[in-house]
Structure formats: structure tokens, C-alpha cells
CSV table of C-alpha atoms in Angstrom, one decimal:
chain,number,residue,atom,x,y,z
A,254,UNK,CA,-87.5,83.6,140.3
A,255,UNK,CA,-83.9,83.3,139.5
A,256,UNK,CA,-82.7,79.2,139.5
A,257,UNK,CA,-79.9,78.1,141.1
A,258,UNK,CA,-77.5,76.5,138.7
A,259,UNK,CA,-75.9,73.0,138.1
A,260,UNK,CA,-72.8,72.8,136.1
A,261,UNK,CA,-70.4,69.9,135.3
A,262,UNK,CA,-66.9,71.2,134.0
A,263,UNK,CA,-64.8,69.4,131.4
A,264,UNK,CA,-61.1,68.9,131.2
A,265,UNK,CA,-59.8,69.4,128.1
A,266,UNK,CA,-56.0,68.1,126.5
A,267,UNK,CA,-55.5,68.8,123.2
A,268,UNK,CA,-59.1,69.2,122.4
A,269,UNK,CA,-60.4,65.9,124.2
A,270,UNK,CA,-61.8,65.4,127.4
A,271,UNK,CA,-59.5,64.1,130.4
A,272,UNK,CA,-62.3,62.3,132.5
A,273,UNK,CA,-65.5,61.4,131.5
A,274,UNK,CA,-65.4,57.6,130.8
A,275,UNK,CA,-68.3,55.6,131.8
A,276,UNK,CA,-71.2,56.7,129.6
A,277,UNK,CA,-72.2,53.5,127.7
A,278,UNK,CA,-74.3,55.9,126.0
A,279,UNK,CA,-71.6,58.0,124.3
A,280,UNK,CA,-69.9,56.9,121.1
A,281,UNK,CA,-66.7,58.6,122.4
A,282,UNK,CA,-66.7,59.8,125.8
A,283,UNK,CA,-63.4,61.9,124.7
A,284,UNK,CA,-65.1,64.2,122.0
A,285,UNK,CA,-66.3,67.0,124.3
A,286,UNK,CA,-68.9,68.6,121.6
A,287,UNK,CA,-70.5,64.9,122.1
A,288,UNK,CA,-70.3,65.2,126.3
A,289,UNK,CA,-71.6,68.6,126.3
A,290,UNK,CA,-74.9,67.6,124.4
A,291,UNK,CA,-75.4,64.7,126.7
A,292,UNK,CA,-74.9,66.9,129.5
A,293,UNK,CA,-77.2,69.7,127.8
A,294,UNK,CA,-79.8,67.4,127.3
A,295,UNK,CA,-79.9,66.2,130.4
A,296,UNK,CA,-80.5,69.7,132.2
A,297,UNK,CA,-76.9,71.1,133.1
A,298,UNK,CA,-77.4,75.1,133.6
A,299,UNK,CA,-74.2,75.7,131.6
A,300,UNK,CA,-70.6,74.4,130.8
A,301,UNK,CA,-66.9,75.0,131.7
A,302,UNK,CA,-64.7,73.5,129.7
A,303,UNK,CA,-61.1,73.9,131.7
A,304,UNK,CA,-58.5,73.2,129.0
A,305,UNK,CA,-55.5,72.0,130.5
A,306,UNK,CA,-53.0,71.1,127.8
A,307,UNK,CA,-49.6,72.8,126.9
A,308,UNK,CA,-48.9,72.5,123.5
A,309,UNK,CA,-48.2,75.5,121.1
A,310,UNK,CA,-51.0,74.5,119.3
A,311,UNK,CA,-53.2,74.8,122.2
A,312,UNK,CA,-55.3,78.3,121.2
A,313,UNK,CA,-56.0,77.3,117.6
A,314,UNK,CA,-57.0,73.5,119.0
A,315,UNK,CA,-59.3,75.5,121.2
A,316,UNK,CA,-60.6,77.7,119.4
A,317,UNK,CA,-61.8,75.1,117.1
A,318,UNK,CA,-63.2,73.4,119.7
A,319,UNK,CA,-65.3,76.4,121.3
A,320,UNK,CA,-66.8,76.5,117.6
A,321,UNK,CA,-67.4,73.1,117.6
A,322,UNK,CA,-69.6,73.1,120.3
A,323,UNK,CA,-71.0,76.7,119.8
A,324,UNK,CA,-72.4,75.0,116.5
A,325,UNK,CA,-74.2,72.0,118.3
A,326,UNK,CA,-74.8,73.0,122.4
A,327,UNK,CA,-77.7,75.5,123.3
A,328,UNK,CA,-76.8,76.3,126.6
A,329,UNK,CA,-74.1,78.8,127.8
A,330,UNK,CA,-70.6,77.9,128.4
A,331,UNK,CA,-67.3,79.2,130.1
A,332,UNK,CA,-64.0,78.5,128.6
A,333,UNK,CA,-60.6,78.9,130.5
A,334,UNK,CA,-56.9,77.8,131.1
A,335,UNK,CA,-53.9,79.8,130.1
A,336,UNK,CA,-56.2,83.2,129.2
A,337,UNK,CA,-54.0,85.7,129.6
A,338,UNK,CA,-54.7,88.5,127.1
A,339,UNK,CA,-57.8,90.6,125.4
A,340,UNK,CA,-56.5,89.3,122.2
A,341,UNK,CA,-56.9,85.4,123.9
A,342,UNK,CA,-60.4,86.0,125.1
A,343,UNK,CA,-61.3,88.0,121.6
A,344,UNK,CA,-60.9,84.9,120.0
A,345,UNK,CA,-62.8,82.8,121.9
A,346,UNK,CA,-66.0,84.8,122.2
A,347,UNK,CA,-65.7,85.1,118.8
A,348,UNK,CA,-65.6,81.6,118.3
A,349,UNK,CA,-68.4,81.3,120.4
A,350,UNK,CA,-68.0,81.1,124.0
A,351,UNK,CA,-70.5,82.8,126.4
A,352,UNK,CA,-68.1,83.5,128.6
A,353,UNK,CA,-64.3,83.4,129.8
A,354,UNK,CA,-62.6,82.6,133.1
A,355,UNK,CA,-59.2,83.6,133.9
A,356,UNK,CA,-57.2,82.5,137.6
A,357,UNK,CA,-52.9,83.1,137.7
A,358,UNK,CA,-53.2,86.1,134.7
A,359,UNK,CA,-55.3,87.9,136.6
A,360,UNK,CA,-53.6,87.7,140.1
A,361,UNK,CA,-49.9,88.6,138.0
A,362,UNK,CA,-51.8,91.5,136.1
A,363,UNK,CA,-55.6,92.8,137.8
A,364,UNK,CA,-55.7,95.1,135.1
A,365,UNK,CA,-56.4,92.3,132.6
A,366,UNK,CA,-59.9,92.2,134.7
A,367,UNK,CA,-60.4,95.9,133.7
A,368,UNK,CA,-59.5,95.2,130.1
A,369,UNK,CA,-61.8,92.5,129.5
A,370,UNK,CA,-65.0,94.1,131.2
A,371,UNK,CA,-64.3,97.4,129.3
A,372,UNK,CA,-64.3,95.7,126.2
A,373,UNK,CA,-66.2,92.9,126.2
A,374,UNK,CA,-68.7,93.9,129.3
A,375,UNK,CA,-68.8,92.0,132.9
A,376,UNK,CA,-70.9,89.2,131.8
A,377,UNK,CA,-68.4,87.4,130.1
A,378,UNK,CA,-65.8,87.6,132.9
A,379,UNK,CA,-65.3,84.8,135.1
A,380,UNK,CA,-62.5,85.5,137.5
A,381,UNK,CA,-61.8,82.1,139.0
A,382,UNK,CA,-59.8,81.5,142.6
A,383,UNK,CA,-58.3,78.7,144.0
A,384,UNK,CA,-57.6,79.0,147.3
A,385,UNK,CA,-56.2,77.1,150.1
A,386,UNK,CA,-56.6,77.4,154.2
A,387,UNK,CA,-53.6,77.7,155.9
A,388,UNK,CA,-53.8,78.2,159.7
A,389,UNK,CA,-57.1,80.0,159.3
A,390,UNK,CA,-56.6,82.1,156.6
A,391,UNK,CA,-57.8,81.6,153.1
A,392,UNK,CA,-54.5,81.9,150.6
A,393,UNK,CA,-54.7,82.0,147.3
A,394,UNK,CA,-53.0,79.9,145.1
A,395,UNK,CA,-52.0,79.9,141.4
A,396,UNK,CA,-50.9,77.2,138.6
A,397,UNK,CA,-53.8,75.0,139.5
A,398,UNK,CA,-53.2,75.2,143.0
A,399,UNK,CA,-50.0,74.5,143.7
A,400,UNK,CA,-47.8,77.7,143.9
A,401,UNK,CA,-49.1,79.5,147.2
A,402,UNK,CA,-49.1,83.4,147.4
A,403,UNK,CA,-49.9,86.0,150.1
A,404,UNK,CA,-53.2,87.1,148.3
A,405,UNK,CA,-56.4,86.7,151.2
A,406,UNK,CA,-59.2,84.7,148.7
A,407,UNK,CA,-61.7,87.5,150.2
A,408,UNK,CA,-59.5,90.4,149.7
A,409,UNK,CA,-59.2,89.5,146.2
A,410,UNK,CA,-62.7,88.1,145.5
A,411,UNK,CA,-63.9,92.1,146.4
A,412,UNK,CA,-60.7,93.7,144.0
A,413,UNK,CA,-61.8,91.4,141.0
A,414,UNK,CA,-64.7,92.4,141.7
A,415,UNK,CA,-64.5,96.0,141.4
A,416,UNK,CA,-62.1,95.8,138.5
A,417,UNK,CA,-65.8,94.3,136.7
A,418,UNK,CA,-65.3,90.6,137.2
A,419,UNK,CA,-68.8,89.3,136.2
A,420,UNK,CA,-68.9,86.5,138.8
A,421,UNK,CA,-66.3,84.8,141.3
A,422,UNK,CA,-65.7,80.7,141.0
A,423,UNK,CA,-63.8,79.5,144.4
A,424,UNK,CA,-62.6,76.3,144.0
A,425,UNK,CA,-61.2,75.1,148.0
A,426,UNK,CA,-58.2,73.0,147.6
A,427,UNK,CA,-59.1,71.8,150.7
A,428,UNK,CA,-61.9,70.3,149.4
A,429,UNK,CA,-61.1,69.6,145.7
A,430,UNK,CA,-60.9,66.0,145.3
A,431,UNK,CA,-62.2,65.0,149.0
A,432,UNK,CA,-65.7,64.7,148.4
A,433,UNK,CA,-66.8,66.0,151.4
A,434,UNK,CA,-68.6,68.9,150.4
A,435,UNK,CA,-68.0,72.3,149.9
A,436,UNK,CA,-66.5,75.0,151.9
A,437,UNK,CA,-69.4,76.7,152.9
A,438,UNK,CA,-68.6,79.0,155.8
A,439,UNK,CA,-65.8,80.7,153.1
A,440,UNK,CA,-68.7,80.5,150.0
A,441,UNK,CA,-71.1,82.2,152.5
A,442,UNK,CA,-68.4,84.6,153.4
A,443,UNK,CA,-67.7,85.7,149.7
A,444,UNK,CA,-71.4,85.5,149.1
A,445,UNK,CA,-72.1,88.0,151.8
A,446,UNK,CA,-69.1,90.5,150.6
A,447,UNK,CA,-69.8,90.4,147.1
A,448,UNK,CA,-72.6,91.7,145.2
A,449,UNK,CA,-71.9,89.4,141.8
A,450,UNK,CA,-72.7,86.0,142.0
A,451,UNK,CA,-70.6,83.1,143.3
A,452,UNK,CA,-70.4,79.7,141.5
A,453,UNK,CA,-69.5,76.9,144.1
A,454,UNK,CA,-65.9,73.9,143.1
A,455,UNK,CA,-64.5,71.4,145.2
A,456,UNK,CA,-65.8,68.8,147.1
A,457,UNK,CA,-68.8,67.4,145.3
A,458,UNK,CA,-69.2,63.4,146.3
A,459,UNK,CA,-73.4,63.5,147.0
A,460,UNK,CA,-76.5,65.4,146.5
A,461,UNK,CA,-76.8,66.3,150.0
A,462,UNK,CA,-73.1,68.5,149.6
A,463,UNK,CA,-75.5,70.5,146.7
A,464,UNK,CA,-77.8,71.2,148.7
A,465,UNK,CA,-75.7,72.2,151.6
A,466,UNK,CA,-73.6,74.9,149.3
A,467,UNK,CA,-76.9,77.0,148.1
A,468,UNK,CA,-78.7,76.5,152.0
A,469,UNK,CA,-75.4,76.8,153.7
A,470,UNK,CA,-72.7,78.4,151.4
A,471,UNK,CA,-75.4,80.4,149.8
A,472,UNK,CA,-73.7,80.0,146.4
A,473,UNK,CA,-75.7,80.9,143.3
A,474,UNK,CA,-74.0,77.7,141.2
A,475,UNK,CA,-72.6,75.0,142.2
A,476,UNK,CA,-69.9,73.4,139.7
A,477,UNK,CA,-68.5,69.7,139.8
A,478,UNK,CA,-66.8,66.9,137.5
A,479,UNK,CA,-66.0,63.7,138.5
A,480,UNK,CA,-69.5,63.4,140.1
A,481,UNK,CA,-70.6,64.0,136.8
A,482,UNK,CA,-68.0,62.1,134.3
A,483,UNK,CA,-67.8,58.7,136.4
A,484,UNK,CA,-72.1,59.1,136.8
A,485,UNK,CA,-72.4,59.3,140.2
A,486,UNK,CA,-74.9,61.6,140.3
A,487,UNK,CA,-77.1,62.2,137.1
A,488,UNK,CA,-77.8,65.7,136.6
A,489,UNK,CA,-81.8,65.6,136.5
A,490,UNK,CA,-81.7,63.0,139.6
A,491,UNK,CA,-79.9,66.0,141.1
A,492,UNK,CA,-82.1,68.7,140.2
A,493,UNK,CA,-85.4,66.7,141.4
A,494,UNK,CA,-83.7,66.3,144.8
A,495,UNK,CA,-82.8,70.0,145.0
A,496,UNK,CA,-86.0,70.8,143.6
A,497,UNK,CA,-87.9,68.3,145.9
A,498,UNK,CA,-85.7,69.9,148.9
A,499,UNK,CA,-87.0,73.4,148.0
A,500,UNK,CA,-84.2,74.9,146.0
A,501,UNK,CA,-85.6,76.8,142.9
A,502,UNK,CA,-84.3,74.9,139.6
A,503,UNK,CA,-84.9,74.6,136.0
A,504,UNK,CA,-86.4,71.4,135.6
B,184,UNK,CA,-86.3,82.6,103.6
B,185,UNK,CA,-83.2,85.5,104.2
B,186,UNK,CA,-82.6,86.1,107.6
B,187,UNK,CA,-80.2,89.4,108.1
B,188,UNK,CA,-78.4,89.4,111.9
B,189,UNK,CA,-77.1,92.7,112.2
B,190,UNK,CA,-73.7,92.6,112.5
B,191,UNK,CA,-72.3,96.1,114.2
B,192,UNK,CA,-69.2,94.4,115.8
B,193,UNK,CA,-71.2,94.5,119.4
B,194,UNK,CA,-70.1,91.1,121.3
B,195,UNK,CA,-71.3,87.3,120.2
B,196,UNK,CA,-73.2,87.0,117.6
B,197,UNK,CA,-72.0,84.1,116.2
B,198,UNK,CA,-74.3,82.0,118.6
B,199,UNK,CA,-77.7,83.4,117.2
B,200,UNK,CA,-76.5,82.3,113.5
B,201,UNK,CA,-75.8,78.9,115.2
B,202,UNK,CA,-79.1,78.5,116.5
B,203,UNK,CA,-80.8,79.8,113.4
B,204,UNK,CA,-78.7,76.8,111.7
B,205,UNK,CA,-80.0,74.3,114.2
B,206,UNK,CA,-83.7,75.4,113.8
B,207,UNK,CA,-82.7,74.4,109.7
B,208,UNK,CA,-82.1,78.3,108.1
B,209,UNK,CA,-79.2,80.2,106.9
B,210,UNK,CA,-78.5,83.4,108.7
B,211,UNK,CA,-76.1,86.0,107.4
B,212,UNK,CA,-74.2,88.3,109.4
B,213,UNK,CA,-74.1,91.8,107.5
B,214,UNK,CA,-74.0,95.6,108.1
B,215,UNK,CA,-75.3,95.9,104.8
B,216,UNK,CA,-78.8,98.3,104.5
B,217,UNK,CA,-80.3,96.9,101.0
B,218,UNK,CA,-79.7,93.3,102.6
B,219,UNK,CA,-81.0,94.2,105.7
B,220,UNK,CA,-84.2,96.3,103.9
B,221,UNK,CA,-84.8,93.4,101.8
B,222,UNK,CA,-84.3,90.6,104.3
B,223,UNK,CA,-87.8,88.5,105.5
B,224,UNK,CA,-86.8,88.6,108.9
B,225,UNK,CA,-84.0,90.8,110.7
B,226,UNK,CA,-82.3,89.9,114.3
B,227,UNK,CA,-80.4,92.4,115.7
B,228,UNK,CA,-78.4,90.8,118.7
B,229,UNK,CA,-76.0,92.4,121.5
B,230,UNK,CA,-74.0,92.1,124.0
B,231,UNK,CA,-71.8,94.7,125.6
B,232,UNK,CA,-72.2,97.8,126.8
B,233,UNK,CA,-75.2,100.2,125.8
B,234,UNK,CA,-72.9,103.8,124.8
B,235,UNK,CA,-70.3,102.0,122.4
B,236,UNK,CA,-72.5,100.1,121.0
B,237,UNK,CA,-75.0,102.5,120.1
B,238,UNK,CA,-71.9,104.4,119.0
B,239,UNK,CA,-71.2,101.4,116.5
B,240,UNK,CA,-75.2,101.9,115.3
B,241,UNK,CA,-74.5,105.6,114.6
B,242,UNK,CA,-71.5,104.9,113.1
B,243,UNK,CA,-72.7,102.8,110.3
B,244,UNK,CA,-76.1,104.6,109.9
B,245,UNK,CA,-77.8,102.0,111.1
B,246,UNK,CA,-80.0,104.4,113.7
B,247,UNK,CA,-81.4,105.4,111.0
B,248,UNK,CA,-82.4,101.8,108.8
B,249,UNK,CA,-83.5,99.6,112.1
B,250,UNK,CA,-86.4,102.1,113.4
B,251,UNK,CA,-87.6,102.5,109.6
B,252,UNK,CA,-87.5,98.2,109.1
B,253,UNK,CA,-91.3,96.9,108.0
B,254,UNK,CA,-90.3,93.1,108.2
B,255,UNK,CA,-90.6,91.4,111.2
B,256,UNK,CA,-87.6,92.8,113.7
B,257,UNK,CA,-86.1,90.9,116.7
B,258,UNK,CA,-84.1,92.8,119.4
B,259,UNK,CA,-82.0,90.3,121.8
B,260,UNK,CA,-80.5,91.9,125.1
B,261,UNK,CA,-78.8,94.5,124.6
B,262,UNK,CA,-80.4,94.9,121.2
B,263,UNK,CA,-84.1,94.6,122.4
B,264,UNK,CA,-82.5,97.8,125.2
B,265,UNK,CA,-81.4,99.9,122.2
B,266,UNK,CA,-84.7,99.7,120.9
B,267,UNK,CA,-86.4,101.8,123.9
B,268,UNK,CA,-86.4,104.9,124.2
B,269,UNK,CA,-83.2,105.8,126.4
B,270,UNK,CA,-80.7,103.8,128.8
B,271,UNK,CA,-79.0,104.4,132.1
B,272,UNK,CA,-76.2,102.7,130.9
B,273,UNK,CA,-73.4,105.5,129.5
B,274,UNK,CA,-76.6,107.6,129.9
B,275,UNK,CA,-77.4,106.7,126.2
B,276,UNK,CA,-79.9,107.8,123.8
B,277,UNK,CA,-82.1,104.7,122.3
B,278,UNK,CA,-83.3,103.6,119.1
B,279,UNK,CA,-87.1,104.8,120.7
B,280,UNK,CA,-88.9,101.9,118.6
B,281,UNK,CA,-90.7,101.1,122.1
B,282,UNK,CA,-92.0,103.7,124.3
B,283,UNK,CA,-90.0,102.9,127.9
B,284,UNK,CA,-86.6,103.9,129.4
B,285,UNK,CA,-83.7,101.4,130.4
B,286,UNK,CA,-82.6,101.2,134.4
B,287,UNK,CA,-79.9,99.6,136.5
B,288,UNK,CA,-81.8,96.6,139.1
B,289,UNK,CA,-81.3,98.4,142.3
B,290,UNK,CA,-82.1,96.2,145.0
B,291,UNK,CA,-80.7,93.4,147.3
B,292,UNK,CA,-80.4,91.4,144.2
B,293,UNK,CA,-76.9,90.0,142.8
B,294,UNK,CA,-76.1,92.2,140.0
B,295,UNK,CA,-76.0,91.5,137.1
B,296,UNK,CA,-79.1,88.5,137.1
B,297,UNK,CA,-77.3,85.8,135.7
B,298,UNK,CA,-79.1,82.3,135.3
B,299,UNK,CA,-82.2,81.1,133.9
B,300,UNK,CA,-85.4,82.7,135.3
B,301,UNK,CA,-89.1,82.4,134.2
B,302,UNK,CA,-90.8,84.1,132.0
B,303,UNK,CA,-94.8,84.7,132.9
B,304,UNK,CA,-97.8,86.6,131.4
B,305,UNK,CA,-97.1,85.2,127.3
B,306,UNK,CA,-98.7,87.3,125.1
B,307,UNK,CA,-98.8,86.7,121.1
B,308,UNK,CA,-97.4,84.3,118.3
B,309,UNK,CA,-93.6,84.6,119.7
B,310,UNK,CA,-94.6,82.9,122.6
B,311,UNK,CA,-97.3,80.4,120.9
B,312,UNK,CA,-97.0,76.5,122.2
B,313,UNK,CA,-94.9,77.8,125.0
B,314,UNK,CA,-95.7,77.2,128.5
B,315,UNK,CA,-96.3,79.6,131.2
B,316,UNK,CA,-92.8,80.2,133.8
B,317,UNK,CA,-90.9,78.8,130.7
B,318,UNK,CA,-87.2,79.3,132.0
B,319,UNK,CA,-85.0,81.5,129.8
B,320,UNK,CA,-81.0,82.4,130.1
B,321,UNK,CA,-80.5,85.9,131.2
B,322,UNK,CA,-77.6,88.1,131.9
B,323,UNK,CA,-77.9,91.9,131.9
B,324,UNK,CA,-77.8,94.3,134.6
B,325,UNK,CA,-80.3,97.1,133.0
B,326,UNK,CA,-84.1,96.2,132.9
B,327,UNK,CA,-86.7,98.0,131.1
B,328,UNK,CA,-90.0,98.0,133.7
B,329,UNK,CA,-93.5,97.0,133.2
B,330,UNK,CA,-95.3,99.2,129.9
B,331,UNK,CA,-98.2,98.9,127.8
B,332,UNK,CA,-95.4,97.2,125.1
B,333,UNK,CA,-94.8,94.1,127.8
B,334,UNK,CA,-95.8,90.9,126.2
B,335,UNK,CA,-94.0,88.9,128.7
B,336,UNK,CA,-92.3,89.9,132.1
B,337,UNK,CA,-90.1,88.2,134.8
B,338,UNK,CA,-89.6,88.9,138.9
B,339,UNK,CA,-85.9,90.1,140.0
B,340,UNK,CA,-86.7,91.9,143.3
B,341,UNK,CA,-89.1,93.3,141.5
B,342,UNK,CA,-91.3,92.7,137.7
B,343,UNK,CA,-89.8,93.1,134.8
B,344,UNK,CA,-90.3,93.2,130.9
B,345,UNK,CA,-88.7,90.2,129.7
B,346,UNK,CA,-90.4,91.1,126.1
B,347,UNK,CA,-91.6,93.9,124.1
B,348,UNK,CA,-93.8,94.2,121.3
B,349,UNK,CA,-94.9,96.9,118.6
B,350,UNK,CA,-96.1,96.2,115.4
B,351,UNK,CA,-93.7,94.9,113.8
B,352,UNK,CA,-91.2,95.3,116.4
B,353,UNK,CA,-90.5,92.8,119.3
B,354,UNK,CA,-87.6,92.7,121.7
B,355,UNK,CA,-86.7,90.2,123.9
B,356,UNK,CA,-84.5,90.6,127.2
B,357,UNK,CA,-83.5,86.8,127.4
B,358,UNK,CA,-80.9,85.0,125.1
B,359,UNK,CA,-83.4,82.0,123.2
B,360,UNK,CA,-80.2,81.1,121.4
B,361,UNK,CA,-79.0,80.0,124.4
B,362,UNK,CA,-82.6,79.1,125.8
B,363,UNK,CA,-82.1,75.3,125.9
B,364,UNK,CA,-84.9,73.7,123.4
B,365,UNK,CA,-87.5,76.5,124.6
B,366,UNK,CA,-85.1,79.2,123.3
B,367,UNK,CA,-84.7,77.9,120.2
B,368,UNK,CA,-88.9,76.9,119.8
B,369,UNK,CA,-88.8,80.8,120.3
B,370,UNK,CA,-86.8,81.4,117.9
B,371,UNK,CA,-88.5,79.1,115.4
B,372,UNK,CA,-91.7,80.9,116.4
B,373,UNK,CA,-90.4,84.6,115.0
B,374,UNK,CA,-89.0,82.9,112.0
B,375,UNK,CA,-92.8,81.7,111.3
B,376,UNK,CA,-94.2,84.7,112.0
């Protein structure tokens, strides 16, 4: 049977991890090739790495990076911020990346969803969506979060999805950062609608809030960070609970 | 040992010359036929979609040099679906090195499977030293069912073949190069074989 999955994302500024400070067992908690094997070994599903720096240098830094850990990690990973062209994502599968997930290009040009899963197939399209409820209706936000548009989350979960999006990651705002759990009724909602699967953000703070997103939100992978970075929650403690609980993981 | 990964310009390969590194060999990415003829073992990865890249295959004459290898021959996703006889996908003609045709899952399934799932029912040295419900990384929308070929097979609604196997042939729907530590012992296993 098909597992549910467990997987922590990494921040990236200029090719080093943002968060992700107290493991005593790292040499150097900022080398991301380094975190990703830890996290790897220590039975994560797969990897995003969410690169969040600026600089004109940022594609080439990246690209390196994706190769770096291509080289050394032997599980899948994701790889997105700032993607906003076939010729971006070209170079980072070919680098190495399993897949690639792109948020604001794809709301300011759809098409780019058609583009990518023409050429490089479904599989390797991750359309994330951050979205925000606002008097009862899921809007969809861009730059992170913060610039609000008229876009309805569910509305535009089904269009990415028929342009061949590969899978849907919803991160709630209203959730990211609380860690009170995940929005479940809208992840049950888009899991209903949609026919791709539905990876799980925001809200992460304790194992029961994992459990409650594949019972309750029905998601098909749940992602988180801090959880993971400050060691909250180890990974395999996680899994044995889920597993334990009756969830079907790769343990 | 020279191990050739056919290089036709069909998706990430990169990853399974990675892994072969890891497992302590040096792969080489080529389109080249004497290299590929000569070569002690021959990968031929994928990942895309069936039509162009069996376009690619004709393109280069490969059709013609992969159903004709003697060496041993691994087939990964997409690559392992070329190798049977036909595929629903683009309604594409296949390499026929194994004796079944491709399908879409139809079902109440997500599509396409994503995730790691088990594999069951391990026949032969690819799978030696492996456990039974070993999980594997898979992501493909288009199975190839159940056949005489099946040396390993996987439930997604319904059974599956999750590996093939003739003579000197064997395909393998799951990606070992991104199979965690059982991947690659896979791996290592058709290197030795």
C-alpha cells in the first residue's frame, strides 16, 4: 500500500540553511547537503528545499547546490523559490532535482503550469498555494503570503490542476507559524476535489497535528520545518507514532 | 566494470549516475552504440512522457541497439515501460523486449501514485538479500499488469508489476536511485549480476 509521507523543508539564503540550529550532531547545521542526509537517514519521505534569497547570483548558487545534494542524498527532493520559467526549472532537474514547485509565477502566468508538464511531465510539478481565510473564504496569496489576491485556493487548486500540476502543497497562513495544527476541513476539501495528491504546510507543533491532517485533512504528505530544525519532533519518533496510530508509513 | 546509462535527453538521469557513484562505480552517460554494445552493464533510465521519448529512441537508432543488447539491461520507469510491448500513453509503440502492454490506473486512486509503496512476491538475484514489502519511490501514472515476466508486483487499487524480467532483460517500475539504502542495495545487486 501506498505510505503516507513525512517531509521537513529547508530554507535556503545564499545556499545555507535559515533554521536548523540545534543538532549537536551536525558539524554545520548551515550546510544543507549535510541536513538533508541527517534528515534522509533518519526516514524523511523526501525534501523541499524553499530557497529564499535574492541575490543575482541566486540560480547559479542553487543550482550548485541541487547538485550538491543530488550527489550525496537518496531520496527525492523538491526545489522552489523564484521559478518562474522552463529555462529555470531545465536547470534544476538537470542538476538534479526530482522535482520543482512554483507559487506567484504560476498565479501571474498558468500557462507556465502547461509548459512545464508538457515538457518535463506532471511528476515533477509542484504547484504550491498559500492561502489565507478571510471571512470564510479561502484567498490566495502571493510573495510568501503577504500580497492578497481574489484567486479562491479551491478554484485554483482544480485550474493547476488541469493545466498538469503533478501535486498541490497548501500552506494556511492561518496556521503557518501557530502550531496548532493544520487546516484540515480546507485540506479535506482540496483532497476531495482533486484527483492528484495534496501535501499538507502550516501549523505543525505535535505529532498528534500529523496525525490529524492524514485522518482528518486526508492529505497524502504532510510537510513541516521548525518542528524538525529546532528537534521537536524526530522524524522516526514520528513515524512510529503514526505507524503505531495506524497510518501506513515507511518505517 | 563500464556501466553505459543511456542518455536520449528523456528527463533526470543525472541521479542514477549519482547513485552508481555512491555504490563506488563510474557511470557514463552516452548515446553512443559501440559504448553501449560493449558496456558490462547498460541502464536505460526515463522520465517523461512515453511518445517523445520513444520519439528520441527512434531518432537516434537506438530502437534498434537496446532490443538486440546481450549484457545485462536495466529499464527504470519510464524506461522499464518502453521496453513492453505498447503504451497507452501517446498511444505509443514499445520496445516489445517484454511480452505485456502499458495502461493508465483507472480507479479511485490519486493519479499519478506518488510515494513509496511495497514491493511483494521477489523473485531472482535483483532482489537477493532484500526483504519482502521492501518500500520503493514511485511516480508514474501508467502500469504494466500482472504477466508471466512479473518478478515483483505492488497493490494500487489493484496488483501491479513493479518488475519485469527476460533473460537478459529486467525492468523495474520504481526509481532504486531514489530507493533510500534499499534502492541503491538494488542497484548494487544488478551491477553484480
Amino acid at each position: 500500500m501506498l505510505t503516507k509521507r513525512i517531509i521537513p523543508c529547508l530554507d535556503i539564503k545564499n545556499g545555507r540553511t535559515v533554521k536548523g540550529i540545534n543538532f549537536l550532531d551536525l558539524q554545520d547545521a548551515g550546510d544543507p547537503v549535510e541536513l538533508a542526509e541527517f534528515y534522509a537517514q533518519n526516514g524523511a519521505d523526501e525534501l523541499v528545499f524553499l530557497d529564499i534569497s535574492a541575490t543575482e547570483e541566486r540560480r547559479k548558487t542553487l543550482a550548485q547546490l541541487v547538485e550538491h545534494v543530488a550527489e550525496r542524498v537518496n531520496i527525492p527532493f523538491t526545489v522552489g523559490g523564484g521559478i518562474s520559467s522552463v529555462a529555470d526549472v531545465d536547470v534544476l532537474l538537470h542538476s538534479g532535482a526530482d522535482k520543482v514547485s512554483i507559487n506567484s509565477s504560476a498565479v501571474k502566468r498558468p500557462e507556465l503550469i502547461n509548459e512545464l508538464s508538457a515538457k518535463f511531465g506532471s511528476q515533477c510539478v509542484v504547484v504550491a498555494i498559500d492561502a489565507k481565510q478571510v471571512d470564510g473564504q479561502w484567498k490566495v496569496h502571493l510573495v510568501g503570503g503577504k500580497v492578497p489576491t481574489e484567486l479562491d485556493l479551491f478554484e485554483w487548486a482544480k485550474e493547476a490542476e488541469e493545466r498538469g500540476a503533478g501535486e498541490i502543497l497548501f500552506t494556511s497562513m492561518n496556521n503557518d507559524g501557530t502550531k496548532n495544527g493544520f487546516a484540515n476541513d480546507a485540506l479535506a476539501k482540496l483532497s476531495k476535489e482533486l484527483t492528484i495528491p495534496v501535501i499538507a504546510s502550516g501549523g505543525a507543533g505535535n505529532m498528534q497535528h500529523f496525525l490529524d491532517t492524514f485522518t482528518e485533512g486526508f492529505a497524502d504528505a504532510a510537510l513541516a520545518a521548525s518542528v524538525f530544525h529546532y528537534k521537536e519532533i524526530a522524524i522516526s519518533d514520528l513515524k512510529k507514532y503514526l505507524s503505531d496510530k495506524g497510518v501506513l508509513m515507511r518505517i | 566494470m563500464n556501466i553505459a546509462i543511456i542518455d536520449y535527453g528523456a528527463g533526470n538521469i543525472k541521479n542514477v549516475q549519482f547513485a552508481v557513484k555512491r555504490l563506488g562505480y563510474e557511470a557514463v552517460l552516452t548515446n553512443n552504440e559501440d559504448f553501449i554494445r560493449t558496456a558490462d552493464k547498460v541502464i536505460f533510465p526515463g522520465v517523461g512522457e512515453a511518445s517523445s521519448a520513444m520519439n528520441k529512441l527512434l531518432d537516434t537508432g537506438l530502437d534498434k541497439v537496446i532490443p538486440t543488447l546481450t549484457q545485462p539491461v536495466l529499464g527504470i520507469c519510464l524506461g522499464m515501460q518502453l521496453m513492453c510491448k505498447h503504451t497507452e500513453e501517446g498511444n505509443t509503440k514499445g520496445l516489445g523486449i517484454f511480452d505485456v502492454e502499458v495502461f493508465k490506473f483507472k480507479g479511485e486512486e490519486k493519479v499519478p501514485q506518488i510515494g513509496w509503496n511495497q514491493i511483494e512476491a521477489l523473485e531472482g538475484a535483483l532482489f537477493k538479500a532484500i526483504k519482502e514489502k521492501e518500500f520503493m519511490y514511485l511516480v508514474h501514472s501508467y502500469y504494466a499488469p500482472l504477466c508471466k515476466e512479473t518478478i515483483a508486483k505492488t497493490f494500487y487499487g489493484d496488483w501491479y508489476s513493479t518488475a519485469l524480467h527476460k533473460n537478459n532483460f529486467y525492468g523495474v517500475q520504481f526509481h532504486p536511485e531514489k530507493s533510500s539504502t534499499a534502492g541503491e542495495a538494488i542497484l548494487n545487486n544488478f551491477l553484480k549480476i
